[in-house]
Structures are given as C-alpha cells and as structure tokens.
Amino acid sequence: MSEAPKERCGYTWPEDFDHESATIPKSQNCCCRESLTDTNRCAWHAKIDETDEKTVNTLENSRVPEEIRTDTRLYNELLDGATLEGYDLRDIGSMAGVTLRDANLADATLAETDLTGSNIRNSDLTDADLYKVNLTDSTLNEAKLIHTDLREANLTKATLPNVDFTDSDLAGANLTDVNLREADLINTDLRNVDFTDASLYNADLTKSDLFNQDFPGTDFRKADFTNADLYKTDFTDANPHEANFTDANLHGANFSKSDLRGADFTDTRLTDADLSGADIKIATFSGCDIRDTDLQNTDLRWCTFSNLDINVGTKFGEQSAAESAANSAKNWDDIARTHHALKIACNENGLINKARKQHYLERRARGFETKASTNLSPLVTPSWLGSIASRYLIGYGVRVRTLAVWMVFLFLASTLVYINFGVEESIIANVSYSVRAFTVAPPRAPVARIPHIVMMIETFFGTLSIVLLGYVLGNREQF
C-alpha cells in the first residue's frame, strides 16, 4: 500500500500491520478522512495533546455520511484506533454498526448512545459514562471497562469474553443471552441485572453485589464468587457447577435442585439457604455456616465437611437423590461415609439428636450396602437379617420410640387376650396380670392354651425388650 496523501489521515489499523506478510487484506483498514490543519491525523485519530482542532463538531463533521452508513454491510463505519479520551459523544449521532477496535474511550461520555451491533474489542473504556447505552449484539472481546458506568445499559446478546469490568456499576443492566465467559467482574454492582440465559463460565465475580437476584438459565460454571454479596439470590434455574463461593454471603439463597457439584463453600455464610434436592457431590463445606439451611433430599457424596456451624434448624435427612441412583455396594458405602461425616459435624456442634439421626442413616446405608454386596436372597443372609432386626426393633440402638412401639403393642395385645379369655375376674386384674407377665413372671400360668402361649411370649419378649431398652438408653448417651 502506498503512502496516504498529505491531506489525508492515513492511520492504519492495526498499527503494527505487516503489509508484506498479510494474507487477508480485509483484516486491515486505512483511514482516508481529511487531516486537521495542525496535525497529519483526522479528528478521530489525532492525539488530544497534538491539536487544538479536535472537537465534537469536527468529529461529527468527519463521519461518513449517514446515507452511506445505512447502505454499508457488516459495519457502517470504521473508527478503529480512535482517540476519544474524555470526550462527550452524546450528541454525535448514532454509533450503531461502527467499529471502534483498539480505541481509547477512557473517561468518554456515551450515555444513551446507540452502539447496536458495534465492534469495540480491545478498547479502553475506563471511567467511561455508558449510562443506558445500547450495546445489543455488540462485540467487546477483551475490552477494558474498569470503573465504568453501565447502569441500565442494554447488552443483550453482546459478546464480552475476557472483558474487565472491575469496580464498574451495572445496576439494572440487561445482560440477556450475553457471552461473559472468563470476564472480570470484580467488585461490580450487579443489582437488578437481567442475566437470563447469560454465560458467565469461569467469570470472576469477586466482591460483586448480586443480592436478591435470580438467574434463569444462567451459566455460572467455574465462576468465582469469592466475597460476593449473594443475599437471597435464586440459582434454581442456573448452573453453578464447580463455582467458588468462598467467603460469600449466601444468606437465604435458593439452590433447590441445582447442580452444585464441585462447588466451594469454604467460610461461606449459607444460613437459611435452600439446597433441597440439589446435586452437591464433591463440594467443600469447610468453615461453612449452614444454620437453618435445608439440605434435604440432596446428594452429598464425597463432600468435605469441617468446622461447620449447624443448629437445630439445619435440615438434612436421607440423601434421596443419592439413594435413588445407588445401584452398587460402592454407592451405599459412599452414602454411609457421608452420614458418618455429618454425624461428627453434628456432635461437634452439640446437636445430639441430629447426630443420632445421622448414625441411624449411616447404619441404614450399611445395611443396604450389605444387601447390594451379596448375590444371595437378602432374607437368608444373616448380616442382612441382623441389620433389618436392628433397624425395625431398636432403631440401630438410638431410637427409643421404635422399641417403645413394640413394647406397647406386645403389652396391649397380650392384655386383650387375657381379658377375652377371662384369665382374671376383672379388667383391672387382667391388666395387672399382664404387667407382671411383661416385667417379671405371672403368679400362675393360664389353663387355656392360647392365653398360656401368649403369656410365655409376653414374658420372654417383655424381659428382652426391657434389656434392649437399657441398651438403647445407654447407647444414646454416646452421642
């Protein structure tokens, strides 16, 4: 390419373009706008400190005529490499479909400007005013938007991977169907932002403000929410797989049925949150505060639990999601280990009843593990029979209620038989007879065969149940 005439700008983008080695001519462009009188560059490319003629009027006057812009395909106007630092461009007209690649727009004012379909990749918009700007379908790959005002901006379907939004204000912005993969959103204000179907894969949202938000269809896989404010956020329709929530405020957050596999909740405030039905395999809960949190019907296999804050309002029972998918002894072993870890956590918080429940569920899982590990019928496997008996008779040694129900049933059934056969003359006398048969031995055996057999059963199992009651009461004190 020959040198540009003296009266023409001649700015070439990209500046380091090598004409000799270039194989794709359309990847480079040259500015043919008229130069300003005191510099060899046009109003768009002249540096601010090298001219006195660079004004908003000269910028507007050197634009491509509107009738030509509207008929131009792909991009309406090439403004790549423009130097517009600190300029107020609100009255410069529509900027829809322009290219501003590698441009300097730091501290510029573009509030309410139409930049639909524009290409602003690699540009510097630090401290720029983009209030209510329209960036629909725009491309801003690797642009720098540090401390930028983007309140109520429309970025629908914009492409923003690797963009730096550090310390920016995006409150009320529309980020529907936006590509923000690996974007930097550190310490940003994201209140009332519409994230519908947005992709924030591996994005950095450290210290960002997202409280009371919902994220329908949002991709947060591997996103970093360290120290973020996520108070009462709704992740039910989002995908936070392997997200990092270290030190985040997730009080009242809703993760119901979410994919939280591999998520990191280290030192996170997860109080009063709803994680019911969520898949939380391999997640980390070290130092996490889960008081009043709902973890029912979840899959918590292979999770790390240490230094948890739990209270009586914390809900976790059977791991229904894990149990419904369990089809091998290994699966049940993993479930049992999870309940064991939760039992220890409950004990550390002095929650004895919850620790007992986790012990019961741990033993129950071990019973299913035994059943799954044998090819024999479970009804003829001694270990399985022992597990069933322990479960339904004494609640694996921690449930008094289970044993008490059997004791009451045995006593009442026996008493009714004695009354029906007239073992004693009155109802009170028959009740007294049953009490003695249940606790020690009756003064005499009934003559009739049926009440005689019932008396022997009541005496044997009554004595056994009293011994078992002592065992259960003593075993419960271990928790």
Coordinates of C-alpha atoms in Angstrom, one line a residue:
M1 CA 0.0 0.0 0.0
S2 CA 1.4 3.4 -1.0
E3 CA 1.6 6.4 1.4
A4 CA -1.6 8.4 2.0
P5 CA -1.8 11.9 0.6
K6 CA -0.7 14.6 3.0
E7 CA -4.2 16.0 3.3
R8 CA -5.5 12.5 4.3
C9 CA -5.1 10.9 7.7
G10 CA -3.6 7.6 6.6
Y11 CA -4.0 5.9 10.0
T12 CA -3.7 2.2 9.6
W13 CA -5.4 -0.3 11.8
P14 CA -3.9 -2.4 13.3
E15 CA -0.9 -0.1 13.8
D16 CA 1.5 -3.0 13.6
F17 CA 0.0 -4.4 10.5
D18 CA 2.7 -6.0 8.2
H19 CA 1.7 -5.3 4.6
E20 CA 4.3 -7.8 3.2
S21 CA 3.2 -10.8 5.3
A22 CA -0.5 -10.1 5.3
T23 CA -2.6 -12.8 3.5
I24 CA -6.0 -11.5 4.4
P25 CA -6.4 -7.9 3.1
K26 CA -9.7 -7.3 4.7
S27 CA -8.2 -7.6 8.2
Q28 CA -6.6 -4.2 7.8
N29 CA -8.0 -0.8 7.1
C30 CA -6.6 2.7 6.4
C31 CA -8.3 6.0 7.3
C32 CA -8.8 8.3 4.4
R33 CA -10.5 11.2 6.3
E34 CA -9.2 14.7 5.9
S35 CA -6.4 15.6 8.3
L36 CA -6.8 18.5 10.7
T37 CA -4.8 21.6 9.7
D38 CA -2.4 21.4 12.7
T39 CA -1.6 17.6 12.5
N40 CA -1.3 14.9 10.0
R41 CA -4.2 12.9 11.5
C42 CA -8.0 13.3 11.3
A43 CA -10.2 14.4 14.1
W44 CA -10.8 10.7 15.1
H45 CA -7.2 9.6 15.2
A46 CA -5.4 12.8 16.2
K47 CA -4.0 12.7 19.7
I48 CA -5.5 15.3 22.1
D49 CA -2.3 16.9 23.1
E50 CA -1.2 17.4 19.4
T51 CA -4.0 19.5 18.1
D52 CA -6.4 22.3 19.1
E53 CA -8.9 21.5 16.4
K54 CA -10.2 18.2 17.9
T55 CA -13.8 18.9 19.0
V56 CA -17.1 17.1 19.0
N57 CA -18.1 19.2 15.9
T58 CA -15.0 18.2 13.9
L59 CA -15.6 14.6 14.9
E60 CA -19.2 14.7 13.7
N61 CA -18.3 16.5 10.5
S62 CA -15.7 14.0 9.6
R63 CA -18.0 11.0 9.8
V64 CA -19.2 9.0 6.8
P65 CA -22.5 10.5 5.6
E66 CA -25.5 8.8 7.1
E67 CA -27.0 7.7 3.8
I68 CA -23.7 5.8 3.1
R69 CA -23.6 4.3 6.6
T70 CA -27.1 2.9 6.3
D71 CA -26.3 1.1 3.0
T72 CA -23.0 -0.4 4.2
R73 CA -23.0 -4.1 5.0
L74 CA -21.4 -5.7 8.1
Y75 CA -20.0 -2.5 9.7
N76 CA -21.3 1.0 8.9
E77 CA -18.2 2.9 9.7
L78 CA -14.5 2.1 10.5
L79 CA -13.3 4.1 13.6
D80 CA -10.7 1.6 14.8
G81 CA -7.9 3.1 16.9
A82 CA -9.9 6.3 17.6
T83 CA -8.6 8.6 20.3
L84 CA -11.6 9.9 22.2
E85 CA -10.4 10.1 25.8
G86 CA -12.6 12.4 27.9
Y87 CA -14.9 13.4 25.1
D88 CA -18.7 13.9 25.4
L89 CA -20.1 12.0 22.4
R90 CA -23.8 12.0 23.4
D91 CA -24.7 14.4 20.5
I92 CA -22.6 12.8 17.8
G93 CA -25.4 10.7 16.5
S94 CA -26.0 7.0 16.2
M95 CA -22.9 4.8 16.5
A96 CA -24.7 1.7 15.6
G97 CA -22.7 -0.8 13.5
V98 CA -19.4 1.1 13.8
T99 CA -16.0 -0.5 14.6
L100 CA -14.0 1.1 17.5
R101 CA -11.5 -1.7 17.9
D102 CA -8.4 -0.7 20.0
A103 CA -10.0 2.7 20.6
N104 CA -9.3 5.0 23.5
L105 CA -12.6 5.9 25.1
A106 CA -11.4 6.3 28.7
D107 CA -13.5 8.8 30.6
A108 CA -15.6 9.4 27.5
T109 CA -19.4 10.1 27.8
L110 CA -21.6 7.8 25.7
A111 CA -24.7 7.9 27.8
E112 CA -27.8 6.7 26.0
T113 CA -25.8 6.3 22.7
D114 CA -26.9 3.7 20.2
L115 CA -24.0 1.3 19.7
T116 CA -26.1 -1.6 18.4
G117 CA -24.0 -4.2 16.5
S118 CA -20.8 -2.3 17.0
N119 CA -17.3 -3.9 17.4
I120 CA -15.4 -2.3 20.4
R121 CA -13.0 -5.2 21.1
N122 CA -9.7 -4.4 22.9
S123 CA -10.8 -0.8 23.5
D124 CA -10.3 1.1 26.7
L125 CA -13.5 2.5 28.3
T126 CA -12.1 3.0 31.8
D127 CA -14.2 5.5 33.7
A128 CA -16.5 6.0 30.7
D129 CA -20.1 7.0 31.1
L130 CA -22.2 4.4 29.4
Y131 CA -25.4 5.0 31.3
K132 CA -28.4 3.5 29.3
V133 CA -26.1 2.8 26.3
N134 CA -27.4 0.3 23.8
L135 CA -24.8 -2.3 23.1
T136 CA -27.2 -5.0 21.7
D137 CA -25.4 -7.6 19.5
S138 CA -22.1 -5.7 20.1
T139 CA -18.6 -7.3 20.3
L140 CA -16.4 -6.2 23.2
N141 CA -13.9 -9.0 23.5
E142 CA -11.1 -8.2 25.9
A143 CA -12.3 -4.6 26.3
K144 CA -11.4 -2.6 29.4
L145 CA -14.4 -1.3 31.2
I146 CA -12.8 -0.6 34.6
H147 CA -14.9 1.7 36.9
T148 CA -17.3 2.3 34.0
D149 CA -20.9 3.5 34.5
L150 CA -23.1 0.9 32.7
R151 CA -26.3 1.4 34.7
E152 CA -29.4 0.3 32.8
A153 CA -27.3 -0.4 29.8
N154 CA -28.7 -2.9 27.2
L155 CA -26.1 -5.5 26.4
T156 CA -28.5 -8.2 25.0
K157 CA -26.6 -10.9 23.0
A158 CA -23.4 -8.9 23.3
T159 CA -20.1 -10.8 23.1
L160 CA -18.0 -9.9 26.2
P161 CA -15.5 -12.7 26.9
N162 CA -12.4 -11.7 28.9
V163 CA -13.8 -8.1 29.4
D164 CA -12.6 -6.3 32.5
F165 CA -15.5 -4.8 34.4
T166 CA -13.6 -4.2 37.7
D167 CA -15.3 -1.7 40.0
S168 CA -18.0 -0.9 37.4
D169 CA -21.6 -0.2 38.0
L170 CA -24.0 -2.4 36.0
A171 CA -27.1 -1.9 38.2
G172 CA -30.2 -2.5 36.2
A173 CA -28.4 -3.6 33.0
N174 CA -29.8 -6.1 30.6
L175 CA -27.3 -9.0 30.1
T176 CA -29.8 -11.3 28.4
D177 CA -28.0 -14.0 26.4
V178 CA -24.7 -12.3 26.9
N179 CA -21.3 -14.1 26.5
L180 CA -19.3 -13.1 29.6
R181 CA -17.0 -16.2 29.6
E182 CA -13.9 -15.5 31.7
A183 CA -14.9 -11.9 32.2
D184 CA -13.6 -9.9 35.2
L185 CA -16.4 -8.5 37.3
I186 CA -14.5 -7.9 40.5
N187 CA -16.3 -5.5 42.9
T188 CA -19.0 -4.7 40.4
D189 CA -22.5 -3.5 41.3
L190 CA -24.8 -6.1 39.6
R191 CA -28.1 -5.3 41.4
N192 CA -31.3 -5.8 39.4
V193 CA -29.3 -7.1 36.4
D194 CA -31.1 -9.4 33.9
F195 CA -28.9 -12.5 33.5
T196 CA -31.4 -14.6 31.5
D197 CA -29.5 -17.2 29.5
A198 CA -26.2 -15.4 30.0
S199 CA -22.9 -17.3 30.0
L200 CA -20.5 -16.4 32.8
Y201 CA -18.4 -19.5 32.6
N202 CA -15.2 -19.1 34.6
A203 CA -16.1 -15.4 35.2
D204 CA -14.6 -13.6 38.2
L205 CA -17.3 -12.0 40.3
T206 CA -15.2 -11.5 43.4
K207 CA -16.8 -8.9 45.8
S208 CA -19.6 -8.3 43.3
D209 CA -23.0 -7.1 44.5
L210 CA -25.7 -9.5 43.4
F211 CA -28.2 -9.6 46.3
N212 CA -31.8 -10.6 45.7
Q213 CA -31.1 -11.6 42.1
D214 CA -32.4 -14.5 40.1
F215 CA -30.5 -16.2 37.3
P216 CA -32.9 -18.0 34.8
G217 CA -30.8 -20.2 32.5
T218 CA -27.5 -18.5 33.5
D219 CA -24.3 -20.5 33.1
F220 CA -22.1 -19.9 36.2
R221 CA -19.9 -23.0 35.8
K222 CA -16.5 -22.4 37.5
A223 CA -17.4 -18.8 38.3
D224 CA -15.6 -17.1 41.2
F225 CA -18.0 -15.5 43.8
T226 CA -15.4 -15.0 46.5
N227 CA -16.6 -12.4 49.0
A228 CA -19.6 -11.7 46.8
D229 CA -22.9 -10.5 48.2
L230 CA -25.5 -13.1 47.1
Y231 CA -28.1 -12.4 49.7
K232 CA -31.4 -14.1 48.8
T233 CA -30.3 -14.9 45.3
D234 CA -32.1 -17.6 43.3
F235 CA -30.0 -20.2 41.5
T236 CA -32.8 -22.7 40.9
D237 CA -32.6 -22.4 37.1
A238 CA -28.9 -21.6 36.9
N239 CA -25.8 -23.8 36.6
P240 CA -23.2 -23.1 39.3
H241 CA -21.3 -26.3 38.7
E242 CA -17.8 -26.0 40.3
A243 CA -18.4 -22.4 41.3
N244 CA -16.3 -20.8 44.0
F245 CA -18.4 -19.3 46.8
T246 CA -15.6 -18.8 49.3
D247 CA -16.4 -16.1 52.0
A248 CA -19.6 -15.2 50.1
N249 CA -22.8 -14.1 51.7
L250 CA -25.5 -16.6 50.6
H251 CA -28.0 -16.0 53.4
G252 CA -31.4 -17.0 52.1
A253 CA -30.1 -18.2 48.7
N254 CA -32.2 -20.7 46.8
F255 CA -30.2 -23.6 45.2
S256 CA -33.1 -26.0 45.1
K257 CA -32.4 -28.8 42.6
S258 CA -29.3 -27.0 41.3
D259 CA -26.1 -28.6 40.0
L260 CA -23.5 -27.7 42.7
R261 CA -21.1 -30.5 42.0
G262 CA -17.6 -29.4 43.0
A263 CA -18.7 -26.1 44.4
D264 CA -16.5 -24.5 47.1
F265 CA -18.4 -23.1 50.1
T266 CA -15.3 -22.5 52.3
D267 CA -16.1 -20.0 55.1
T268 CA -19.4 -19.2 53.3
R269 CA -22.4 -17.8 55.1
L270 CA -25.1 -20.2 53.8
T271 CA -27.6 -19.5 56.6
D272 CA -31.3 -20.0 55.9
A273 CA -30.5 -21.2 52.3
D274 CA -32.4 -23.8 50.4
L275 CA -30.3 -26.6 48.8
S276 CA -33.1 -29.2 48.9
G277 CA -32.8 -31.7 46.0
A278 CA -29.5 -30.3 44.8
D279 CA -26.7 -32.3 43.4
I280 CA -23.8 -31.3 45.7
K281 CA -21.3 -34.1 45.1
I282 CA -17.6 -33.3 45.8
A283 CA -18.4 -29.9 47.2
T284 CA -16.4 -28.3 50.0
F285 CA -18.1 -27.0 53.2
S286 CA -15.0 -26.2 55.3
G287 CA -15.9 -23.5 57.9
C288 CA -19.3 -23.0 56.3
D289 CA -22.2 -21.6 58.3
I290 CA -25.3 -23.7 57.4
R291 CA -27.6 -22.8 60.3
D292 CA -31.3 -23.1 59.3
T293 CA -30.2 -24.4 55.9
D294 CA -32.3 -27.0 54.1
L295 CA -30.1 -29.9 52.7
Q296 CA -32.9 -32.5 52.5
N297 CA -33.1 -34.9 49.6
T298 CA -29.6 -34.0 48.3
D299 CA -26.6 -35.9 47.1
L300 CA -23.7 -35.0 49.4
R301 CA -21.3 -37.9 48.5
W302 CA -17.6 -37.1 48.5
C303 CA -18.2 -33.7 50.1
T304 CA -15.7 -32.2 52.6
F305 CA -17.2 -31.2 55.9
S306 CA -15.1 -29.5 58.6
N307 CA -15.7 -26.8 61.2
L308 CA -19.4 -26.5 60.2
D309 CA -21.8 -24.2 62.0
I310 CA -25.0 -26.2 62.4
N311 CA -28.1 -25.6 64.6
V312 CA -31.4 -27.3 65.2
G313 CA -32.9 -25.5 62.2
T314 CA -30.4 -27.2 59.8
K315 CA -32.2 -29.9 57.8
F316 CA -30.6 -32.9 56.4
G317 CA -32.0 -36.4 56.4
E318 CA -31.9 -39.1 53.8
Q319 CA -29.9 -38.4 50.7
S320 CA -32.8 -39.2 48.5
A321 CA -31.1 -38.1 45.3
A322 CA -28.1 -40.3 46.0
E323 CA -30.2 -43.3 47.2
S324 CA -32.4 -43.2 44.1
A325 CA -29.2 -43.6 41.9
A326 CA -27.5 -46.1 44.1
N327 CA -27.1 -49.5 42.4
S328 CA -24.0 -51.0 44.0
A329 CA -22.3 -51.6 47.3
K330 CA -19.8 -48.9 46.5
N331 CA -22.6 -46.3 46.1
W332 CA -24.1 -47.2 49.5
D333 CA -20.6 -47.1 51.1
D334 CA -20.2 -43.5 49.8
I335 CA -23.7 -42.6 51.3
A336 CA -22.8 -44.2 54.6
R337 CA -19.5 -42.3 54.8
T338 CA -21.3 -39.0 54.1
H339 CA -23.7 -39.7 57.0
H340 CA -20.8 -40.5 59.2
A341 CA -19.1 -37.2 58.4
L342 CA -22.4 -35.4 59.1
K343 CA -22.7 -37.3 62.4
I344 CA -19.3 -36.0 63.5
A345 CA -20.2 -32.4 62.5
C346 CA -23.4 -32.6 64.5
N347 CA -21.6 -33.9 67.5
E348 CA -19.1 -31.0 67.2
N349 CA -22.0 -28.6 67.4
G350 CA -23.6 -30.4 70.4
L351 CA -26.6 -31.4 68.4
I352 CA -27.1 -34.8 69.9
N353 CA -30.5 -35.7 68.3
K354 CA -29.2 -34.8 64.9
A355 CA -26.1 -36.9 65.5
R356 CA -28.3 -39.9 66.4
K357 CA -30.3 -39.4 63.3
Q358 CA -27.2 -39.4 61.1
H359 CA -26.0 -42.6 63.0
Y360 CA -29.3 -44.2 62.2
L361 CA -29.0 -43.3 58.5
E362 CA -25.4 -44.4 58.4
R363 CA -26.3 -47.8 59.7
R364 CA -29.2 -48.0 57.4
A365 CA -26.9 -47.3 54.4
R366 CA -24.6 -50.0 55.7
G367 CA -27.5 -52.4 55.7
F368 CA -28.3 -51.6 52.0
E369 CA -24.6 -52.0 51.3
T370 CA -24.7 -55.5 52.7
K371 CA -27.7 -56.3 50.7
A372 CA -26.1 -55.0 47.5
S373 CA -22.8 -56.8 48.1
T374 CA -24.3 -60.4 48.0
N375 CA -25.9 -62.4 45.3
L376 CA -28.0 -64.4 47.8
S377 CA -31.5 -63.6 48.7
P378 CA -31.4 -60.9 51.5
L379 CA -33.9 -62.9 53.5
V380 CA -31.3 -65.7 54.1
T381 CA -28.3 -63.5 54.6
P382 CA -27.5 -63.4 58.3
S383 CA -25.9 -59.9 58.2
W384 CA -28.9 -58.5 56.3
L385 CA -31.3 -60.1 58.7
G386 CA -29.4 -58.6 61.6
S387 CA -29.5 -55.2 60.0
I388 CA -33.3 -55.4 59.4
A389 CA -33.9 -56.6 63.0
S390 CA -31.7 -53.8 64.4
R391 CA -33.4 -51.2 62.2
Y392 CA -37.1 -52.1 62.9
L393 CA -36.8 -53.2 66.6
I394 CA -34.3 -50.8 68.2
G395 CA -33.6 -48.2 65.5
Y396 CA -30.0 -49.2 65.3
G397 CA -29.6 -48.7 69.0
V398 CA -30.5 -45.0 69.1
R399 CA -34.3 -44.8 68.7
V400 CA -36.3 -45.3 71.9
R401 CA -39.5 -44.7 70.0
T402 CA -39.1 -47.7 67.8
L403 CA -38.6 -50.1 70.7
A404 CA -41.3 -48.4 72.7
V405 CA -43.9 -49.0 70.0
W406 CA -43.1 -52.7 70.0
M407 CA -43.3 -52.8 73.8
V408 CA -46.7 -51.1 73.9
F409 CA -48.0 -53.4 71.1
L410 CA -46.9 -56.5 73.0
F411 CA -48.4 -55.4 76.3
L412 CA -51.8 -54.3 74.8
A413 CA -52.2 -57.3 72.6
S414 CA -51.4 -59.7 75.5
T415 CA -53.8 -57.8 77.8
L416 CA -56.6 -58.1 75.3
V417 CA -56.1 -61.8 75.0
Y418 CA -56.2 -62.2 78.8
I419 CA -59.4 -60.2 79.0
N420 CA -61.0 -62.1 76.2
F421 CA -60.3 -65.5 77.8
G422 CA -61.1 -64.3 81.3
V423 CA -57.7 -65.2 82.8
E424 CA -58.6 -63.0 85.8
E425 CA -62.1 -61.9 87.0
S426 CA -61.9 -58.2 86.2
I427 CA -60.3 -55.9 83.6
I428 CA -58.0 -54.3 86.2
A429 CA -56.9 -57.8 87.4
N430 CA -56.1 -58.8 83.8
V431 CA -54.1 -55.6 83.3
S432 CA -52.2 -56.4 86.5
Y433 CA -51.6 -59.9 85.3
S434 CA -50.2 -58.6 82.0
V435 CA -47.9 -56.2 83.8
R436 CA -46.4 -58.9 85.9
A437 CA -46.1 -61.2 82.9
F438 CA -44.3 -58.4 80.9
T439 CA -41.9 -57.3 83.7
V440 CA -41.1 -60.5 85.7
A441 CA -43.3 -63.6 85.6
P442 CA -47.0 -64.2 86.4
P443 CA -48.1 -65.8 89.7
R444 CA -49.6 -68.7 87.8
A445 CA -50.0 -69.9 84.2
P446 CA -53.4 -69.7 82.5
V447 CA -55.2 -73.0 81.9
A448 CA -56.3 -72.3 78.4
R449 CA -53.8 -73.0 75.7
I450 CA -53.9 -69.7 73.8
P451 CA -53.5 -67.3 76.7
H452 CA -50.8 -69.7 78.1
I453 CA -48.8 -69.3 74.9
V454 CA -49.4 -65.6 74.9
M455 CA -48.2 -65.4 78.5
M456 CA -44.9 -67.2 77.5
I457 CA -44.4 -64.9 74.6
E458 CA -45.1 -61.8 76.6
T459 CA -42.8 -62.8 79.4
F460 CA -39.9 -63.7 77.1
F461 CA -40.1 -60.7 74.8
G462 CA -41.1 -58.3 77.7
T463 CA -37.9 -59.2 79.5
L464 CA -35.9 -58.9 76.3
S465 CA -37.4 -55.6 75.4
I466 CA -36.5 -54.2 78.9
V467 CA -32.9 -55.3 78.5
L468 CA -32.9 -53.7 75.0
L469 CA -34.4 -50.5 76.4
G470 CA -31.4 -50.3 78.8
Y471 CA -29.1 -50.9 75.9
V472 CA -30.7 -48.2 73.7
L473 CA -30.7 -45.6 76.5
G474 CA -27.1 -46.3 77.3
N475 CA -26.1 -46.3 73.6
R476 CA -27.8 -42.9 73.0
E477 CA -25.5 -41.3 75.6
Q478 CA -22.5 -41.9 73.3
F479 CA -23.8 -39.1 71.1

